[in-house]
mmCIF file of C-alpha atoms and ligand atoms in Angstrom:
data_model
loop_
_atom_site.group_PDB
_atom_site.id
_atom_site.type_symbol
_atom_site.label_atom_id
_atom_site.label_comp_id
_atom_site.label_asym_id
_atom_site.label_seq_id
_atom_site.Cartn_x
_atom_site.Cartn_y
_atom_site.Cartn_z
ATOM 1 C CA UNK A 1 110.820 124.886 125.451
ATOM 2 C CA UNK A 2 109.316 127.947 124.394
ATOM 3 C CA UNK A 3 106.009 127.302 122.325
ATOM 4 C CA UNK A 4 106.368 130.289 119.929
ATOM 5 C CA UNK A 5 103.140 131.689 118.762
ATOM 6 C CA UNK A 6 102.127 130.124 115.393
ATOM 7 C CA UNK A 7 100.783 131.235 111.878
ATOM 8 C CA UNK A 8 97.608 131.002 111.980
ATOM 9 C CA UNK A 9 95.177 128.021 111.558
ATOM 10 C CA UNK A 10 91.180 126.886 111.464
ATOM 11 C CA UNK A 11 90.212 126.580 115.080
ATOM 12 C CA UNK A 12 90.005 123.054 116.981
ATOM 13 C CA UNK A 13 87.767 120.945 115.656
ATOM 14 C CA UNK A 14 87.332 117.898 118.400
ATOM 15 C CA UNK A 15 85.190 116.035 116.145
ATOM 16 C CA UNK A 16 86.569 116.092 113.409
ATOM 17 C CA UNK A 17 89.397 114.276 115.240
ATOM 18 C CA UNK A 18 86.986 111.575 116.647
ATOM 19 C CA UNK A 19 84.778 111.034 113.873
ATOM 20 C CA UNK A 20 86.838 108.349 112.164
ATOM 21 C CA UNK A 21 84.845 107.650 108.936
ATOM 22 C CA UNK A 22 86.172 104.769 106.584
ATOM 23 C CA UNK A 23 89.070 105.383 104.994
ATOM 24 C CA UNK A 24 88.850 106.607 101.826
ATOM 25 C CA UNK A 25 91.182 108.128 98.395
ATOM 26 C CA UNK A 26 90.547 112.234 98.838
ATOM 27 C CA UNK A 27 88.858 114.182 95.038
ATOM 28 C CA UNK A 28 91.079 114.488 92.553
ATOM 29 C CA UNK A 29 93.245 118.059 93.203
ATOM 30 C CA UNK A 30 95.517 119.769 90.351
ATOM 31 C CA UNK A 31 98.566 118.561 92.403
ATOM 32 C CA UNK A 32 97.602 114.961 91.220
ATOM 33 C CA UNK A 33 98.079 115.535 87.226
ATOM 34 C CA UNK A 34 100.938 117.237 84.857
ATOM 35 C CA UNK A 35 100.461 119.647 82.696
ATOM 36 C CA UNK A 36 98.931 118.067 80.136
ATOM 37 C CA UNK A 37 97.034 116.533 82.398
ATOM 38 C CA UNK A 38 95.140 119.544 84.055
ATOM 39 C CA UNK A 39 95.040 121.248 80.260
ATOM 40 C CA UNK A 40 93.069 118.160 79.129
ATOM 41 C CA UNK A 41 90.833 118.643 82.718
ATOM 42 C CA UNK A 42 90.245 122.166 82.344
ATOM 43 C CA UNK A 43 89.378 121.733 78.952
ATOM 44 C CA UNK A 44 86.359 119.405 80.346
ATOM 45 C CA UNK A 45 85.262 122.187 82.693
ATOM 46 C CA UNK A 46 84.433 124.324 79.654
ATOM 47 C CA UNK A 47 87.340 126.578 80.088
ATOM 48 C CA UNK A 48 90.679 128.064 77.944
ATOM 49 C CA UNK A 49 93.666 125.683 78.446
ATOM 50 C CA UNK A 50 95.576 128.217 79.208
ATOM 51 C CA UNK A 51 93.812 128.271 82.971
ATOM 52 C CA UNK A 52 96.029 125.289 83.497
ATOM 53 C CA UNK A 53 98.822 127.061 83.223
ATOM 54 C CA UNK A 54 97.517 130.190 85.481
ATOM 55 C CA UNK A 55 95.857 127.726 87.906
ATOM 56 C CA UNK A 56 99.629 125.986 88.412
ATOM 57 C CA UNK A 57 101.242 129.130 88.619
ATOM 58 C CA UNK A 58 99.586 130.013 91.697
ATOM 59 C CA UNK A 59 100.053 127.028 93.571
ATOM 60 C CA UNK A 60 103.389 125.745 92.211
ATOM 61 C CA UNK A 61 104.971 129.121 91.505
ATOM 62 C CA UNK A 62 103.786 131.289 94.045
ATOM 63 C CA UNK A 63 102.224 128.276 96.740
ATOM 64 C CA UNK A 64 98.977 130.255 96.389
ATOM 65 C CA UNK A 65 96.565 127.027 97.715
ATOM 66 C CA UNK A 66 93.511 128.731 98.077
ATOM 67 C CA UNK A 67 91.044 129.869 95.046
ATOM 68 C CA UNK A 68 89.889 132.325 96.515
ATOM 69 C CA UNK A 69 93.429 134.193 96.533
ATOM 70 C CA UNK A 70 93.403 133.773 93.059
ATOM 71 C CA UNK A 71 91.799 137.234 92.471
ATOM 72 C CA UNK A 72 92.887 137.139 88.483
ATOM 73 C CA UNK A 73 90.656 134.509 87.715
ATOM 74 C CA UNK A 74 86.467 135.432 86.979
ATOM 75 C CA UNK A 75 84.376 134.675 90.567
ATOM 76 C CA UNK A 76 82.485 131.434 88.370
ATOM 77 C CA UNK A 77 85.775 130.265 87.145
ATOM 78 C CA UNK A 78 87.377 130.807 89.958
ATOM 79 C CA UNK A 79 84.301 128.504 91.855
ATOM 80 C CA UNK A 80 84.237 125.659 89.174
ATOM 81 C CA UNK A 81 88.270 125.125 89.398
ATOM 82 C CA UNK A 82 88.321 125.187 93.083
ATOM 83 C CA UNK A 83 85.609 122.727 93.188
ATOM 84 C CA UNK A 84 86.803 120.709 90.575
ATOM 85 C CA UNK A 85 90.784 120.782 90.762
ATOM 86 C CA UNK A 86 91.412 122.969 94.384
ATOM 87 C CA UNK A 87 89.368 121.135 96.937
ATOM 88 C CA UNK A 88 90.771 121.150 100.578
ATOM 89 C CA UNK A 89 92.869 118.083 101.052
ATOM 90 C CA UNK A 90 94.781 119.112 103.886
ATOM 91 C CA UNK A 91 93.436 120.715 107.348
ATOM 92 C CA UNK A 92 95.452 121.949 109.848
ATOM 93 C CA UNK A 93 94.218 120.713 113.828
ATOM 94 C CA UNK A 94 97.476 121.695 115.193
ATOM 95 C CA UNK A 95 100.601 123.554 115.054
ATOM 96 C CA UNK A 96 103.170 123.544 117.097
ATOM 97 C CA UNK A 97 106.953 125.110 116.967
ATOM 98 C CA UNK A 98 110.038 124.853 118.872
ATOM 99 C CA UNK A 99 113.883 125.023 118.608
ATOM 100 C CA UNK A 100 112.987 128.969 118.772
ATOM 101 C CA UNK A 101 110.765 128.793 115.700
ATOM 102 C CA UNK A 102 113.134 126.881 113.864
ATOM 103 C CA UNK A 103 110.761 123.272 113.909
ATOM 104 C CA UNK A 104 107.456 124.215 112.966
ATOM 105 C CA UNK A 105 105.095 120.505 113.220
ATOM 106 C CA UNK A 106 101.759 120.348 111.194
ATOM 107 C CA UNK A 107 99.207 117.774 112.265
ATOM 108 C CA UNK A 108 96.515 117.461 109.354
ATOM 109 C CA UNK A 109 93.176 116.149 108.858
ATOM 110 C CA UNK A 110 92.527 114.452 105.606
ATOM 111 C CA UNK A 111 89.213 114.328 103.870
ATOM 112 C CA UNK A 112 88.158 111.027 105.175
ATOM 113 C CA UNK A 113 89.568 112.006 109.119
ATOM 114 C CA UNK A 114 92.505 109.961 108.906
ATOM 115 C CA UNK A 115 95.559 112.122 111.052
ATOM 116 C CA UNK A 116 99.050 112.687 109.014
ATOM 117 C CA UNK A 117 101.758 115.328 109.578
ATOM 118 C CA UNK A 118 104.218 116.813 108.553
ATOM 119 C CA UNK A 119 107.572 118.921 110.363
ATOM 120 C CA UNK A 120 109.459 122.130 108.460
ATOM 121 C CA UNK A 121 112.946 122.244 109.625
ATOM 122 C CA UNK A 122 115.243 125.249 109.362
ATOM 123 C CA UNK A 123 118.905 125.709 109.325
ATOM 124 C CA UNK A 124 120.933 128.480 108.698
ATOM 125 C CA UNK A 125 121.962 127.565 105.173
ATOM 126 C CA UNK A 126 118.640 125.551 104.174
ATOM 127 C CA UNK A 127 114.730 124.343 104.777
ATOM 128 C CA UNK A 128 113.744 121.346 104.821
ATOM 129 C CA UNK A 129 110.483 119.716 104.668
ATOM 130 C CA UNK A 130 109.950 116.129 106.133
ATOM 131 C CA UNK A 131 105.912 114.690 104.679
ATOM 132 C CA UNK A 132 103.904 111.938 105.337
ATOM 133 C CA UNK A 133 103.292 109.013 102.404
ATOM 134 C CA UNK A 134 101.155 106.751 103.937
ATOM 135 C CA UNK A 135 98.476 107.521 106.835
ATOM 136 C CA UNK A 136 99.638 105.317 109.223
ATOM 137 C CA UNK A 137 102.089 102.677 108.437
ATOM 138 C CA UNK A 138 101.921 98.905 107.966
ATOM 139 C CA UNK A 139 105.319 97.856 108.513
ATOM 140 C CA UNK A 140 105.226 97.261 112.239
ATOM 141 C CA UNK A 141 108.783 98.348 113.535
ATOM 142 C CA UNK A 142 108.564 98.327 117.177
ATOM 143 C CA UNK A 143 110.336 101.143 118.216
ATOM 144 C CA UNK A 144 108.553 103.646 115.513
ATOM 145 C CA UNK A 145 104.725 105.083 117.205
ATOM 146 C CA UNK A 146 103.732 105.585 113.320
ATOM 147 C CA UNK A 147 104.161 101.540 113.153
ATOM 148 C CA UNK A 148 102.163 100.628 115.933
ATOM 149 C CA UNK A 149 99.245 102.345 114.919
ATOM 150 C CA UNK A 150 98.864 100.416 111.513
ATOM 151 C CA UNK A 151 98.062 101.379 108.012
ATOM 152 C CA UNK A 152 94.947 103.104 107.988
ATOM 153 C CA UNK A 153 95.503 104.091 104.188
ATOM 154 C CA UNK A 154 98.006 105.371 101.144
ATOM 155 C CA UNK A 155 98.060 108.992 100.540
ATOM 156 C CA UNK A 156 96.927 110.691 97.218
ATOM 157 C CA UNK A 157 99.744 112.421 95.234
ATOM 158 C CA UNK A 158 98.334 115.555 96.034
ATOM 159 C CA UNK A 159 98.041 115.031 99.603
ATOM 160 C CA UNK A 160 102.004 114.273 99.407
ATOM 161 C CA UNK A 161 102.509 117.872 97.493
ATOM 162 C CA UNK A 162 100.354 119.874 99.110
ATOM 163 C CA UNK A 163 102.025 119.067 102.525
ATOM 164 C CA UNK A 164 105.393 120.659 100.504
ATOM 165 C CA UNK A 165 103.237 123.675 98.838
ATOM 166 C CA UNK A 166 101.826 124.728 102.501
ATOM 167 C CA UNK A 167 105.690 124.000 103.778
ATOM 168 C CA UNK A 168 107.102 126.473 100.866
ATOM 169 C CA UNK A 169 104.630 128.894 101.611
ATOM 170 C CA UNK A 170 105.461 128.714 105.341
ATOM 171 C CA UNK A 171 109.025 128.937 104.239
ATOM 172 C CA UNK A 172 108.373 131.708 101.253
ATOM 173 C CA UNK A 173 106.269 134.059 104.446
ATOM 174 C CA UNK A 174 110.114 134.080 106.323
ATOM 175 C CA UNK A 175 108.329 132.506 109.511
ATOM 176 C CA UNK A 176 111.330 130.528 110.234
ATOM 177 C CA UNK A 177 113.772 132.755 111.501
ATOM 178 C CA UNK A 178 117.304 132.713 110.814
ATOM 179 C CA UNK A 179 116.839 130.237 107.571
ATOM 180 C CA UNK A 180 116.749 131.721 103.904
ATOM 181 C CA UNK A 181 112.825 132.030 102.725
ATOM 182 C CA UNK A 182 113.248 129.270 99.917
ATOM 183 C CA UNK A 183 112.501 125.325 100.911
ATOM 184 C CA UNK A 184 115.189 123.665 99.379
ATOM 185 C CA UNK A 185 114.887 119.528 100.628
ATOM 186 C CA UNK A 186 111.940 117.489 101.403
ATOM 187 C CA UNK A 187 112.686 114.185 102.998
ATOM 188 C CA UNK A 188 110.072 111.259 102.926
ATOM 189 C CA UNK A 189 110.501 110.278 106.755
ATOM 190 C CA UNK A 190 107.105 111.398 107.938
ATOM 191 C CA UNK A 191 104.697 108.886 109.022
ATOM 192 C CA UNK A 192 104.673 106.041 106.273
ATOM 193 C CA UNK A 193 106.603 103.373 104.159
ATOM 194 C CA UNK A 194 107.101 105.716 101.117
ATOM 195 C CA UNK A 195 107.845 102.658 98.891
ATOM 196 C CA UNK A 196 104.419 100.921 100.047
ATOM 197 C CA UNK A 197 102.769 104.003 97.883
ATOM 198 C CA UNK A 198 104.918 103.365 95.379
ATOM 199 C CA UNK A 199 103.709 105.010 92.089
ATOM 200 C CA UNK A 200 101.988 108.307 94.280
ATOM 201 C CA UNK A 201 105.283 108.613 95.617
ATOM 202 C CA UNK A 202 107.438 108.570 92.643
ATOM 203 C CA UNK A 203 105.134 110.780 90.875
ATOM 204 C CA UNK A 204 104.767 113.580 93.680
ATOM 205 C CA UNK A 205 109.008 113.474 93.272
ATOM 206 C CA UNK A 206 108.340 113.905 89.780
ATOM 207 C CA UNK A 207 105.937 116.716 91.106
ATOM 208 C CA UNK A 208 108.219 118.690 93.332
ATOM 209 C CA UNK A 209 110.670 118.198 90.988
ATOM 210 C CA UNK A 210 109.541 119.850 87.458
ATOM 211 C CA UNK A 211 110.052 123.460 87.211
ATOM 212 C CA UNK A 212 107.671 125.579 88.015
ATOM 213 C CA UNK A 213 104.434 126.077 86.818
ATOM 214 C CA UNK A 214 104.475 121.769 86.016
ATOM 215 C CA UNK A 215 106.285 121.738 89.472
ATOM 216 C CA UNK A 216 108.052 123.060 92.421
ATOM 217 C CA UNK A 217 111.073 122.842 91.071
ATOM 218 C CA UNK A 218 113.621 121.300 93.531
ATOM 219 C CA UNK A 219 116.836 119.727 93.014
ATOM 220 C CA UNK A 220 116.454 115.581 93.077
ATOM 221 C CA UNK A 221 119.445 115.298 95.230
ATOM 222 C CA UNK A 222 117.582 117.493 98.142
ATOM 223 C CA UNK A 223 114.855 115.041 97.607
ATOM 224 C CA UNK A 224 115.218 112.052 100.272
ATOM 225 C CA UNK A 225 113.527 108.599 99.888
ATOM 226 C CA UNK A 226 113.140 106.595 102.990
ATOM 227 C CA UNK A 227 112.807 102.659 103.350
ATOM 228 C CA UNK A 228 112.761 100.199 105.688
ATOM 229 C CA UNK A 229 113.789 98.312 102.366
ATOM 230 C CA UNK A 230 111.006 96.957 100.584
ATOM 231 C CA UNK A 231 113.567 94.978 97.606
ATOM 232 C CA UNK A 232 111.089 94.918 94.514
ATOM 233 C CA UNK A 233 110.508 98.639 94.601
ATOM 234 C CA UNK A 234 114.204 99.317 95.661
ATOM 235 C CA UNK A 235 114.890 97.669 92.234
ATOM 236 C CA UNK A 236 111.909 99.367 90.593
ATOM 237 C CA UNK A 237 113.332 102.856 91.403
ATOM 238 C CA UNK A 238 116.902 102.080 90.201
ATOM 239 C CA UNK A 239 115.185 101.971 86.957
ATOM 240 C CA UNK A 240 113.525 105.003 87.235
ATOM 241 C CA UNK A 241 116.374 106.731 86.293
ATOM 242 C CA UNK A 242 115.763 109.701 89.512
ATOM 243 C CA UNK A 243 118.509 110.797 91.014
ATOM 244 C CA UNK A 244 116.774 111.145 94.260
ATOM 245 C CA UNK A 245 118.926 110.373 97.671
ATOM 246 C CA UNK A 246 118.190 106.990 99.156
ATOM 247 C CA UNK A 247 117.992 106.560 102.767
ATOM 248 C CA UNK A 248 117.438 102.582 103.977
ATOM 249 C CA UNK A 249 116.450 102.329 107.363
ATOM 250 C CA UNK A 250 118.707 99.155 108.726
ATOM 251 C CA UNK A 251 118.684 99.697 112.198
ATOM 252 C CA UNK A 252 121.084 96.276 113.198
ATOM 253 C CA UNK A 253 123.614 94.429 110.846
ATOM 254 C CA UNK A 254 122.603 90.983 111.450
ATOM 255 C CA UNK A 255 119.498 89.111 110.795
ATOM 256 C CA UNK A 256 118.445 87.689 113.966
ATOM 257 C CA UNK A 257 117.842 91.099 115.358
ATOM 258 C CA UNK A 258 117.060 93.482 112.302
ATOM 259 C CA UNK A 259 114.086 90.943 111.930
ATOM 260 C CA UNK A 260 112.711 91.931 115.454
ATOM 261 C CA UNK A 261 113.525 95.894 114.725
ATOM 262 C CA UNK A 262 112.475 95.783 111.344
ATOM 263 C CA UNK A 263 109.674 93.245 110.920
ATOM 264 C CA UNK A 264 110.056 93.598 106.958
ATOM 265 C CA UNK A 265 113.829 91.972 107.312
ATOM 266 C CA UNK A 266 111.708 88.677 107.290
ATOM 267 C CA UNK A 267 111.140 88.891 103.892
ATOM 268 C CA UNK A 268 114.279 90.585 102.801
ATOM 269 C CA UNK A 269 117.649 89.956 104.479
ATOM 270 C CA UNK A 270 119.932 92.257 105.213
ATOM 271 C CA UNK A 271 122.442 91.489 102.096
ATOM 272 C CA UNK A 272 119.580 91.529 100.154
ATOM 273 C CA UNK A 273 119.221 94.554 100.917
ATOM 274 C CA UNK A 274 122.573 96.472 101.453
ATOM 275 C CA UNK A 275 122.884 95.121 97.642
ATOM 276 C CA UNK A 276 119.965 96.635 96.489
ATOM 277 C CA UNK A 277 121.054 99.947 98.116
ATOM 278 C CA UNK A 278 124.335 99.600 96.999
ATOM 279 C CA UNK A 279 123.130 99.008 93.061
ATOM 280 C CA UNK A 280 120.878 102.522 93.586
ATOM 281 C CA UNK A 281 124.023 104.226 94.720
ATOM 282 C CA UNK A 282 126.053 102.829 91.884
ATOM 283 C CA UNK A 283 123.133 103.747 89.299
ATOM 284 C CA UNK A 284 122.732 107.344 90.908
ATOM 285 C CA UNK A 285 126.660 108.017 91.884
ATOM 286 C CA UNK A 286 125.305 108.819 94.705
ATOM 287 C CA UNK A 287 125.724 107.543 98.738
ATOM 288 C CA UNK A 288 123.068 106.217 99.831
ATOM 289 C CA UNK A 289 121.921 106.976 103.678
ATOM 290 C CA UNK A 290 122.439 104.226 105.810
ATOM 291 C CA UNK A 291 120.212 105.096 108.977
ATOM 292 C CA UNK A 292 120.798 103.744 112.395
ATOM 293 C CA UNK A 293 118.874 104.856 115.062
ATOM 294 C CA UNK A 294 120.853 103.774 118.304
ATOM 295 C CA UNK A 295 119.085 101.290 121.136
ATOM 296 C CA UNK A 296 120.883 100.788 124.506
ATOM 297 C CA UNK A 297 121.955 97.454 124.923
ATOM 298 C CA UNK A 298 119.399 96.480 121.670
ATOM 299 C CA UNK A 299 122.161 97.792 118.717
ATOM 300 C CA UNK A 300 125.208 99.679 119.793
ATOM 301 C CA UNK A 301 127.646 97.020 120.782
ATOM 302 C CA UNK A 302 131.013 97.591 119.524
ATOM 303 C CA UNK A 303 130.413 94.136 117.818
ATOM 304 C CA UNK A 304 127.713 95.012 115.738
ATOM 305 C CA UNK A 305 129.579 98.813 114.708
ATOM 306 C CA UNK A 306 132.405 96.462 113.791
ATOM 307 C CA UNK A 307 129.878 94.535 111.525
ATOM 308 C CA UNK A 308 127.996 97.243 109.980
ATOM 309 C CA UNK A 309 131.684 98.560 109.323
ATOM 310 C CA UNK A 310 132.761 95.641 107.377
ATOM 311 C CA UNK A 311 129.500 95.482 105.100
ATOM 312 C CA UNK A 312 130.242 99.536 104.385
ATOM 313 C CA UNK A 313 133.623 99.216 103.628
ATOM 314 C CA UNK A 314 134.759 100.859 100.324
ATOM 315 C CA UNK A 315 130.625 101.000 99.449
ATOM 316 C CA UNK A 316 129.220 104.634 98.649
ATOM 317 C CA UNK A 317 127.217 104.475 101.596
ATOM 318 C CA UNK A 318 127.259 106.353 104.979
ATOM 319 C CA UNK A 319 125.718 105.840 108.005
ATOM 320 C CA UNK A 320 123.492 108.368 109.800
ATOM 321 C CA UNK A 321 122.964 107.609 113.606
ATOM 322 C CA UNK A 322 119.669 108.543 115.175
ATOM 323 C CA UNK A 323 119.671 108.631 119.084
ATOM 324 C CA UNK A 324 116.183 107.052 119.839
ATOM 325 C CA UNK A 325 113.551 109.012 120.666
ATOM 326 C CA UNK A 326 112.391 107.390 123.997
ATOM 327 C CA UNK A 327 108.881 106.274 123.172
ATOM 328 C CA UNK A 328 106.387 106.741 126.448
ATOM 329 C CA UNK A 329 105.718 103.593 127.698
ATOM 330 C CA UNK A 330 108.704 101.547 125.664
ATOM 331 C CA UNK A 331 111.036 99.154 126.973
ATOM 332 C CA UNK A 332 113.793 100.914 125.153
ATOM 333 C CA UNK A 333 115.952 103.831 125.111
ATOM 334 C CA UNK A 334 118.451 106.223 123.540
ATOM 335 C CA UNK A 335 122.416 104.290 123.795
ATOM 336 C CA UNK A 336 124.440 106.233 126.397
ATOM 337 C CA UNK A 337 126.517 109.283 124.591
ATOM 338 C CA UNK A 338 129.709 107.754 125.041
ATOM 339 C CA UNK A 339 128.421 104.516 123.766
ATOM 340 C CA UNK A 340 127.610 106.549 121.038
ATOM 341 C CA UNK A 341 130.708 107.757 120.412
ATOM 342 C CA UNK A 342 132.545 104.524 120.458
ATOM 343 C CA UNK A 343 130.118 103.330 117.771
ATOM 344 C CA UNK A 344 130.831 106.447 115.497
ATOM 345 C CA UNK A 345 134.704 105.878 116.017
ATOM 346 C CA UNK A 346 134.539 102.166 115.144
ATOM 347 C CA UNK A 347 132.393 102.965 111.804
ATOM 348 C CA UNK A 348 134.904 105.679 110.707
ATOM 349 C CA UNK A 349 137.948 103.866 111.876
ATOM 350 C CA UNK A 350 136.197 101.063 109.550
ATOM 351 C CA UNK A 351 136.280 103.870 106.458
ATOM 352 C CA UNK A 352 132.685 104.526 106.522
ATOM 353 C CA UNK A 353 131.522 108.352 106.561
ATOM 354 C CA UNK A 354 129.315 108.501 110.039
ATOM 355 C CA UNK A 355 126.928 111.502 111.003
ATOM 356 C CA UNK A 356 125.105 111.509 114.294
ATOM 357 C CA UNK A 357 121.735 112.944 113.109
ATOM 358 C CA UNK A 358 120.298 116.092 115.468
ATOM 359 C CA UNK A 359 117.130 115.583 117.392
ATOM 360 C CA UNK A 360 115.242 118.547 116.118
ATOM 361 C CA UNK A 361 111.255 118.776 117.526
ATOM 362 C CA UNK A 362 111.290 116.531 120.101
ATOM 363 C CA UNK A 363 109.997 119.354 122.489
ATOM 364 C CA UNK A 364 106.734 119.044 120.231
ATOM 365 C CA UNK A 365 106.997 115.465 120.023
ATOM 366 C CA UNK A 366 108.277 116.603 117.000
ATOM 367 C CA UNK A 367 108.890 113.233 116.127
ATOM 368 C CA UNK A 368 106.618 111.978 113.482
ATOM 369 C CA UNK A 369 104.212 109.556 114.461
ATOM 370 C CA UNK A 370 104.393 111.327 118.264
ATOM 371 C CA UNK A 371 101.215 114.494 117.761
ATOM 372 C CA UNK A 372 99.111 112.028 115.597
ATOM 373 C CA UNK A 373 99.308 108.801 117.656
ATOM 374 C CA UNK A 374 98.510 111.367 120.697
ATOM 375 C CA UNK A 375 95.317 112.626 118.921
ATOM 376 C CA UNK A 376 93.959 108.866 118.405
ATOM 377 C CA UNK A 377 94.950 108.236 121.975
ATOM 378 C CA UNK A 378 92.855 110.909 122.754
ATOM 379 C CA UNK A 379 90.106 110.048 120.204
ATOM 380 C CA UNK A 380 90.514 106.490 121.396
ATOM 381 C CA UNK A 381 91.136 105.375 118.619
ATOM 382 C CA UNK A 382 93.857 103.092 119.841
ATOM 383 C CA UNK A 383 96.490 103.851 122.574
ATOM 384 C CA UNK A 384 99.834 104.246 121.012
ATOM 385 C CA UNK A 385 102.465 104.402 123.728
ATOM 386 C CA UNK A 386 105.433 104.530 121.364
ATOM 387 C CA UNK A 387 107.148 107.535 119.505
ATOM 388 C CA UNK A 388 108.956 108.159 115.621
ATOM 389 C CA UNK A 389 111.778 110.172 115.322
ATOM 390 C CA UNK A 390 111.467 113.070 112.923
ATOM 391 C CA UNK A 391 114.774 113.139 110.151
ATOM 392 C CA UNK A 392 116.364 116.140 109.238
HETATM 393 N N1 SAH G 1 109.404 104.160 106.513
HETATM 394 C C1 SAH G 1 110.364 104.677 106.245
HETATM 395 C C2 SAH G 1 110.666 106.321 106.652
HETATM 396 C C3 SAH G 1 109.904 106.773 108.249
HETATM 397 S S1 SAH G 1 110.717 107.344 109.299
HETATM 398 C C4 SAH G 1 111.417 104.767 107.109
HETATM 399 O O1 SAH G 1 111.363 103.298 107.738
HETATM 400 O O2 SAH G 1 112.201 104.512 106.485
HETATM 401 C C5 SAH G 1 112.189 107.922 109.207
HETATM 402 C C6 SAH G 1 113.090 107.331 109.991
HETATM 403 O O3 SAH G 1 112.980 107.333 111.616
HETATM 404 C C7 SAH G 1 113.367 105.941 109.947
HETATM 405 O O4 SAH G 1 114.884 105.668 109.724
HETATM 406 C C8 SAH G 1 112.796 105.255 111.073
HETATM 407 O O5 SAH G 1 113.310 104.362 111.434
HETATM 408 C C9 SAH G 1 112.929 106.668 112.084
HETATM 409 N N2 SAH G 1 112.567 106.145 113.489
HETATM 410 C C10 SAH G 1 111.267 105.892 113.705
HETATM 411 N N3 SAH G 1 110.948 105.896 115.074
HETATM 412 C C11 SAH G 1 111.848 106.205 115.222
HETATM 413 C C12 SAH G 1 112.395 106.292 116.736
HETATM 414 N N4 SAH G 1 111.297 105.920 117.750
HETATM 415 N N5 SAH G 1 113.394 106.907 117.057
HETATM 416 C C13 SAH G 1 114.829 106.882 116.387
HETATM 417 N N6 SAH G 1 114.153 106.998 114.564
HETATM 418 C C14 SAH G 1 112.944 106.531 114.712
#
């Protein structure tokens, strides 16, 4: 592994990690508000409405997150607007790079001491940001590090958006060698269950797709929301008339096993969750991505591939197989390559488009959940022996 020099960040603050305060939502930030809301907020501070656009252009258009760099604002105004609309939401406490600088992971401390992480992945034709939607996660999937931590709290809209704006700034700086400088994709595959933080995630998506200066101007189809399968929230998403890509973390085609691997299956069964996913695909005209972490001797049997093939045959869906990122202390491991190949072969034979996800960032615990989990362990806030994988 080559750890490359990374962009400068503020020094480690070990006490900030161990000082765990009561979870609480952060102060308001401009990314919490749409343009009209920002205008109203600015007016409420006794400033002319055009300042809202000026601030927005800095933040969303130029990816400037620090008011000190907004030198066209008079300093008194700048101070006032900073306090009221640009509070620091994310403090970087660790940043690592691997894959020759093409993968970068940032561990953030939030205002209440909670930890979350984001990953930036560069490819020759695109750059993808993998962001967190919650601190911790309440879904308790046994193979996922974040799932072992439990839920600390939901992230605010701005805490989600600010991860993306930060990563877009890193991309724009040219730090990801061999990739275009523009961040083009966002996947909600970091810590947390996005649909369990539904209104804030949807609002964050709206901010990501709104054209600058209201938002970042990303294409909807380049945004992927990944879910364990919270059926009522999936149905709500269908009604939003958005066309973001939906990923469903299925991991097993049968209820017996899925009840164990994705405990929320005890509430919403495979058939029900697939129905909701297919309805989303029908509504948007976009294929849903069926995520399936291949776990040796657990869910990788040929009969399960065949069953999955039957469930998905003829549907607007494709399968994204994820080699399990084996977790220290866990009894589970990734499937051997020949088993993986046979699984792929059977799915394709059933007419189901299937890809195997790359395993970016493993060398830097690139898997979402793992770095924050390590910090929590060091801080004595709970030993976590599992791991989670980051998506592309
Ligand atoms: N809660 C959402 C998003 C979080 S994680 C969801 O479950 O979809 C993104 C993906 O990584 C999910 O498909 C998740 O099941 C998968 N994942 C978690 N831990 C993993 C591991 N150890 N190895 C491989 N994939 C893992």
